[in-house]
Amino acid sequence: MYGFEAMTFNIHGGYLEAIVRGYRSGLLTAADYNNLCQCETLDDIKMHLSATEYGPYLQNEPSPLHTTTIVEKCTLKLVDEYKHMLTQATEPLSTFLEYITYGHMIDNVVLIVTGTLHERDVQELLEKCHPLGMFDSIATLAVAQNMRELYRLVLVDTPLAPYFSECITSEDLDDMNIEIMRNTLYKAYLEDFYRFCQKLGGATAEIMSDLLAFEADRRAVNITINSIGTELTRDDRRKLYSNFGLLYPYGHEELAVCEDIDQVRAAMEKYPPYQTIFSKLSYGESQILDKAFYEEEVKRLCLAFEQQFHYGVFFAYMRLREQEIRNLMWISECVAQNQKSRVHDSVVFIF
Amino acid sequence: MVTSSSSWSQALVQISPYTFSAIGIALSIGVSVLGAAWGIYITGSSLIGAAIKAPRITSKNLISVIFCEAVAIYGVIVAIILQTKLEAVPSSRIYDPESLRAGYAIFASGIIVGFANLVCGLCVGIIGSSCALSDAQNSSLFVKILVIEIFGSALGLFGVIVGIIMSAQATWPTK
C-alpha cells in the first residue's frame, strides 16, 4: 500500500538505505568539477581526486597515468560499494540490486561477441568488460558462432537466459545482428525490471516506473536516430521499442516511420517532458542530444532521493556514479589531448 | 441485573469487570512498548547506517531514541497507576453498575494510553530516521527536524493525560 512503507521498510532496508545516502554525499560537486576542468595534466587530476573519496584508489598509481587507469580505478570504487551493499542485502533488495547490473552484463556479452567477430584476443576483451557485469563462464562466449550456440553454451545459466527467447535465430552473428541482439536483450531486460518493480509496489514502483520509462523512451529515440539510413526496416525498429513508457504506443508508431532527425523532433515535441529537451537543440544538431538526455536523467535521479523508504535510491545512486565516471573520463580525455576548450561540452554536473 | 433484549449485551455485562480491568492494564503497557520498540528500530537502523559516513551524528541523534523510549515509560506509569485503582469488592456487588463502570473505565484508560503511545512511537521513529539521514548530509537540519519530533511526541502525552483522567472514574462500590 503506497504511503505506509515507512512502517516496515527499515526492518530489512533501513541500514542499507542509510549507507547509500552516505555514499551519495561523496559524489563530486560542481566545485570539484571546476577544479578538475582547470587541470593541465593527468597528474593534476590525480592530485585533485586524491582529495575526494577516490583518494585511496588512485594514490598508488605510478605516473605517467593513462585515462583508462583513472576510469578503471573509479569504476573499481563503484564496484566495491556495490558489492558492499549486495552482500548485506536481503530479498527483495538483493534481487533489485542484481537487476541493476544486468544492463552491464548485456553490454559485456555484446562486447565479447563483437570482439571475437573482429578476431580480437579474449583476454584483451575481458579486461575491457565492465566489472559489474561479469559472470562466470563469460570467457566461453568467444567460442560461439551463432546465437543458438551462444544461448546453449553460455547464457542459459546466467540471469540473462529469459531475455533470449525473443532473439534466438540461427543466423550467424554479424555486426548488424549483434546490435539488434543487444537492443532486443535490453528491451526484454527493461520490461522485466519494470514488471519486477511493479510487483514490489509502493513508492518503489512509483519512482522506478518513472526512471525506467525515461530510460525506455531515451533508448527508443537513440535507436531511431541510429537506425536512420541503415537497412533496419520499420517493423524491426518497432520491435526494438519497449512496451512501456511515455511514448508507448503512439509515440512508437510515429518514431518507427521517422527518416530524419527533424521528423524525430516533431514526434517528440508532442510530449511536454521531452519537448524541453528537444527545444535546446537547434535544427539539424544532434550532438548535444546526448548531453541533454543525460542532464534530464540526472535531474530525475536526484529527485529519487527526495523520498525515503524505497529502493529507487539504490538505482539512482548507481546511475549517478556511472554519470560521474563518464564525466571523469571526458575530463581526463580532454586534458590528455589538450582540448580543454571542449571540456564543458559533455560534463553533466550532478550538484 | 440489567435486563435487555440482546443476548450479546447480556453476555457482556456478565463478564467480570476485573477481566476488563486486567486487559486494560495489559494493553496499556503492552501496546505502548510495541510502539516504542517499533519506533526505536526504525530510527536505530537508519542511525547506524548514516553514522558510518558521518560519525558526528550519533550523540545528537540519540535524542530520537530517547523520545521513543519515553513512550514506553508513559505506558509503564499508566499501568502502575491503573493497577492501584483495583479494589476488592464483595462478590454480591461485582456486577453492580458502579462496579462495571469502574471496570470499563480502567479498560478504556488502558486502550487510550496503549494505542496513543503506539502511534506516537511510530511517528517519532519515522521522523527520527529522517532526522538522522538529514543530519548526516547537512547538520543545520537537525534542530528543525527535532521540532517536528517534539510535536510528534506530544501525541503520547495527550493519551496519557486522557487516560489518567479516565482512570479517575474507576470508583468501585464501597461496602
PDB file of C-alpha atoms in Angstrom, chain B residues 30-173:
ATOM      1  CA  GLY B  30       1.974  -3.961  26.094  1.00  0.00           C
ATOM      2  CA  VAL B  31       0.904  -1.834  23.175  1.00  0.00           C
ATOM      3  CA  SER B  32       2.927   1.164  24.418  1.00  0.00           C
ATOM      4  CA  VAL B  33       6.051  -0.931  24.467  1.00  0.00           C
ATOM      5  CA  LEU B  34       5.197  -2.203  20.981  1.00  0.00           C
ATOM      6  CA  GLY B  35       5.033   1.372  19.747  1.00  0.00           C
ATOM      7  CA  ALA B  36       8.263   2.320  21.461  1.00  0.00           C
ATOM      8  CA  ALA B  37      10.117  -0.684  20.123  1.00  0.00           C
ATOM      9  CA  TRP B  38       8.817  -0.119  16.605  1.00  0.00           C
ATOM     10  CA  GLY B  39       9.963   3.490  16.725  1.00  0.00           C
ATOM     11  CA  ILE B  40      13.359   2.619  18.117  1.00  0.00           C
ATOM     12  CA  TYR B  41      14.176   0.075  15.450  1.00  0.00           C
ATOM     13  CA  ILE B  42      13.056   2.412  12.654  1.00  0.00           C
ATOM     14  CA  THR B  43      15.308   5.153  13.978  1.00  0.00           C
ATOM     15  CA  GLY B  44      18.123   2.880  15.026  1.00  0.00           C
ATOM     16  CA  SER B  45      18.679   1.162  11.695  1.00  0.00           C
ATOM     17  CA  SER B  46      18.912   4.461   9.822  1.00  0.00           C
ATOM     18  CA  LEU B  47      21.075   5.972  12.523  1.00  0.00           C
ATOM     19  CA  ILE B  48      23.589   3.135  12.409  1.00  0.00           C
ATOM     20  CA  GLY B  49      23.880   3.252   8.637  1.00  0.00           C
ATOM     21  CA  ALA B  50      24.163   7.014   8.455  1.00  0.00           C
ATOM     22  CA  ALA B  51      26.724   7.180  11.235  1.00  0.00           C
ATOM     23  CA  ILE B  52      29.203   5.203   9.189  1.00  0.00           C
ATOM     24  CA  LYS B  53      29.754   8.097   6.826  1.00  0.00           C
ATOM     25  CA  ALA B  54      29.095  10.832   9.395  1.00  0.00           C
ATOM     26  CA  PRO B  55      30.076   9.656  12.886  1.00  0.00           C
ATOM     27  CA  ARG B  56      29.343  13.049  14.402  1.00  0.00           C
ATOM     28  CA  ILE B  57      25.590  12.452  14.287  1.00  0.00           C
ATOM     29  CA  THR B  58      25.492   9.609  16.783  1.00  0.00           C
ATOM     30  CA  SER B  59      25.356  11.502  20.064  1.00  0.00           C
ATOM     31  CA  LYS B  60      22.843  14.110  18.981  1.00  0.00           C
ATOM     32  CA  ASN B  61      20.503  11.663  17.291  1.00  0.00           C
ATOM     33  CA  LEU B  62      20.133   9.514  20.353  1.00  0.00           C
ATOM     34  CA  ILE B  63      17.503  12.066  21.316  1.00  0.00           C
ATOM     35  CA  SER B  64      15.166  10.396  18.831  1.00  0.00           C
ATOM     36  CA  VAL B  65      15.672   7.081  20.573  1.00  0.00           C
ATOM     37  CA  ILE B  66      15.054   8.717  23.937  1.00  0.00           C
ATOM     38  CA  PHE B  67      11.779  10.199  22.721  1.00  0.00           C
ATOM     39  CA  CYS B  68      10.653   6.748  21.634  1.00  0.00           C
ATOM     40  CA  GLU B  69      11.711   5.306  24.975  1.00  0.00           C
ATOM     41  CA  ALA B  70       9.657   7.954  26.763  1.00  0.00           C
ATOM     42  CA  VAL B  71       6.611   6.489  25.111  1.00  0.00           C
ATOM     43  CA  ALA B  72       7.255   3.144  26.772  1.00  0.00           C
ATOM     44  CA  ILE B  73       7.733   4.863  30.110  1.00  0.00           C
ATOM     45  CA  TYR B  74       4.333   6.540  29.759  1.00  0.00           C
ATOM     46  CA  GLY B  75       2.831   3.099  29.308  1.00  0.00           C
ATOM     47  CA  VAL B  76       4.534   1.768  32.433  1.00  0.00           C
ATOM     48  CA  ILE B  77       3.470   4.736  34.525  1.00  0.00           C
ATOM     49  CA  VAL B  78      -0.140   4.472  33.478  1.00  0.00           C
ATOM     50  CA  ALA B  79      -0.148   0.720  34.031  1.00  0.00           C
ATOM     51  CA  ILE B  80       1.120   1.220  37.564  1.00  0.00           C
ATOM     52  CA  ILE B  81      -1.464   3.914  38.221  1.00  0.00           C
ATOM     53  CA  LEU B  82      -4.229   1.719  36.847  1.00  0.00           C
ATOM     54  CA  GLN B  83      -3.348  -1.238  38.935  1.00  0.00           C
ATOM     55  CA  THR B  84      -3.544   0.862  42.088  1.00  0.00           C
ATOM     56  CA  LYS B  85      -7.143   1.581  41.123  1.00  0.00           C
ATOM     57  CA  LEU B  86      -8.132  -2.039  41.522  1.00  0.00           C
ATOM     58  CA  GLU B  87     -10.049  -2.729  44.713  1.00  0.00           C
ATOM     59  CA  ALA B  88     -11.688  -5.753  46.190  1.00  0.00           C
ATOM     60  CA  VAL B  89     -15.447  -5.703  46.025  1.00  0.00           C
ATOM     61  CA  PRO B  90     -17.792  -8.126  47.843  1.00  0.00           C
ATOM     62  CA  SER B  91     -18.956 -10.796  45.488  1.00  0.00           C
ATOM     63  CA  SER B  92     -22.591  -9.768  45.742  1.00  0.00           C
ATOM     64  CA  ARG B  93     -21.708  -6.409  44.236  1.00  0.00           C
ATOM     65  CA  ILE B  94     -19.347  -7.458  41.459  1.00  0.00           C
ATOM     66  CA  TYR B  95     -21.988  -6.955  38.761  1.00  0.00           C
ATOM     67  CA  ASP B  96     -23.403  -3.720  40.090  1.00  0.00           C
ATOM     68  CA  PRO B  97     -23.475  -0.911  37.560  1.00  0.00           C
ATOM     69  CA  GLU B  98     -20.932   1.027  39.561  1.00  0.00           C
ATOM     70  CA  SER B  99     -18.583  -1.909  39.510  1.00  0.00           C
ATOM     71  CA  LEU B 100     -18.983  -2.393  35.809  1.00  0.00           C
ATOM     72  CA  ARG B 101     -18.300   1.301  35.305  1.00  0.00           C
ATOM     73  CA  ALA B 102     -15.075   1.065  37.205  1.00  0.00           C
ATOM     74  CA  GLY B 103     -14.019  -1.935  35.163  1.00  0.00           C
ATOM     75  CA  TYR B 104     -14.824  -0.273  31.882  1.00  0.00           C
ATOM     76  CA  ALA B 105     -13.037   2.924  32.944  1.00  0.00           C
ATOM     77  CA  ILE B 106      -9.802   1.058  33.555  1.00  0.00           C
ATOM     78  CA  PHE B 107     -10.211  -0.837  30.283  1.00  0.00           C
ATOM     79  CA  ALA B 108     -10.786   2.363  28.333  1.00  0.00           C
ATOM     80  CA  SER B 109      -7.881   4.060  30.004  1.00  0.00           C
ATOM     81  CA  GLY B 110      -5.635   1.194  29.007  1.00  0.00           C
ATOM     82  CA  ILE B 111      -6.747   1.239  25.386  1.00  0.00           C
ATOM     83  CA  ILE B 112      -6.344   5.026  25.172  1.00  0.00           C
ATOM     84  CA  VAL B 113      -2.847   5.034  26.526  1.00  0.00           C
ATOM     85  CA  GLY B 114      -1.766   1.933  24.644  1.00  0.00           C
ATOM     86  CA  PHE B 115      -2.849   2.990  21.190  1.00  0.00           C
ATOM     87  CA  ALA B 116      -1.906   6.636  21.571  1.00  0.00           C
ATOM     88  CA  ASN B 117       1.577   5.526  22.516  1.00  0.00           C
ATOM     89  CA  LEU B 118       1.648   3.037  19.652  1.00  0.00           C
ATOM     90  CA  VAL B 119       1.134   5.690  17.007  1.00  0.00           C
ATOM     91  CA  CYS B 120       3.288   8.180  18.873  1.00  0.00           C
ATOM     92  CA  GLY B 121       6.200   5.760  18.974  1.00  0.00           C
ATOM     93  CA  LEU B 122       5.764   5.027  15.281  1.00  0.00           C
ATOM     94  CA  CYS B 123       5.620   8.716  14.428  1.00  0.00           C
ATOM     95  CA  VAL B 124       8.688   9.640  16.441  1.00  0.00           C
ATOM     96  CA  GLY B 125      10.559   6.676  14.998  1.00  0.00           C
ATOM     97  CA  ILE B 126       9.913   7.589  11.385  1.00  0.00           C
ATOM     98  CA  ILE B 127      10.815  11.220  11.977  1.00  0.00           C
ATOM     99  CA  GLY B 128      13.916  10.158  13.882  1.00  0.00           C
ATOM    100  CA  SER B 129      15.040   8.103  10.908  1.00  0.00           C
ATOM    101  CA  SER B 130      14.656  11.058   8.552  1.00  0.00           C
ATOM    102  CA  CYS B 131      16.352  13.268  11.127  1.00  0.00           C
ATOM    103  CA  ALA B 132      19.418  11.024  11.251  1.00  0.00           C
ATOM    104  CA  LEU B 133      19.705  10.836   7.469  1.00  0.00           C
ATOM    105  CA  SER B 134      19.273  14.595   7.022  1.00  0.00           C
ATOM    106  CA  ASP B 135      21.688  15.420   9.810  1.00  0.00           C
ATOM    107  CA  ALA B 136      24.303  13.253   8.110  1.00  0.00           C
ATOM    108  CA  GLN B 137      24.020  15.374   4.975  1.00  0.00           C
ATOM    109  CA  ASN B 138      23.573  18.826   6.482  1.00  0.00           C
ATOM    110  CA  SER B 139      23.932  19.441  10.186  1.00  0.00           C
ATOM    111  CA  SER B 140      21.816  22.573  10.251  1.00  0.00           C
ATOM    112  CA  LEU B 141      18.716  20.457   9.602  1.00  0.00           C
ATOM    113  CA  PHE B 142      18.895  18.576  12.881  1.00  0.00           C
ATOM    114  CA  VAL B 143      17.265  21.145  15.144  1.00  0.00           C
ATOM    115  CA  LYS B 144      14.492  21.870  12.675  1.00  0.00           C
ATOM    116  CA  ILE B 145      13.501  18.238  12.342  1.00  0.00           C
ATOM    117  CA  LEU B 146      13.783  17.815  16.097  1.00  0.00           C
ATOM    118  CA  VAL B 147      10.970  20.343  16.474  1.00  0.00           C
ATOM    119  CA  ILE B 148       8.752  18.079  14.365  1.00  0.00           C
ATOM    120  CA  GLU B 149       9.700  15.195  16.601  1.00  0.00           C
ATOM    121  CA  ILE B 150       8.780  17.130  19.712  1.00  0.00           C
ATOM    122  CA  PHE B 151       5.336  17.798  18.313  1.00  0.00           C
ATOM    123  CA  GLY B 152       5.062  14.123  17.495  1.00  0.00           C
ATOM    124  CA  SER B 153       5.920  13.029  20.987  1.00  0.00           C
ATOM    125  CA  ALA B 154       3.180  15.265  22.350  1.00  0.00           C
ATOM    126  CA  LEU B 155       0.713  12.741  20.956  1.00  0.00           C
ATOM    127  CA  GLY B 156       1.716  10.219  23.579  1.00  0.00           C
ATOM    128  CA  LEU B 157       1.294  12.813  26.277  1.00  0.00           C
ATOM    129  CA  PHE B 158      -2.259  13.524  25.138  1.00  0.00           C
ATOM    130  CA  GLY B 159      -3.012   9.840  25.503  1.00  0.00           C
ATOM    131  CA  VAL B 160      -1.531   9.693  28.992  1.00  0.00           C
ATOM    132  CA  ILE B 161      -3.456  12.737  30.155  1.00  0.00           C
ATOM    133  CA  VAL B 162      -6.793  11.464  28.924  1.00  0.00           C
ATOM    134  CA  GLY B 163      -6.021   8.000  30.231  1.00  0.00           C
ATOM    135  CA  ILE B 164      -5.343   9.287  33.716  1.00  0.00           C
ATOM    136  CA  ILE B 165      -8.483  11.385  33.671  1.00  0.00           C
ATOM    137  CA  MET B 166     -10.458   8.293  32.623  1.00  0.00           C
ATOM    138  CA  SER B 167      -8.925   6.225  35.372  1.00  0.00           C
ATOM    139  CA  ALA B 168     -10.205   8.724  37.938  1.00  0.00           C
ATOM    140  CA  GLN B 169     -13.626   7.360  37.034  1.00  0.00           C
ATOM    141  CA  ALA B 170     -12.670   3.984  38.394  1.00  0.00           C
ATOM    142  CA  THR B 171     -14.530   4.157  41.709  1.00  0.00           C
ATOM    143  CA  TRP B 172     -15.577   0.772  42.926  1.00  0.00           C
ATOM    144  CA  PRO B 173     -18.660   0.470  45.123  1.00  0.00           C
TER     145      PRO B 173
END
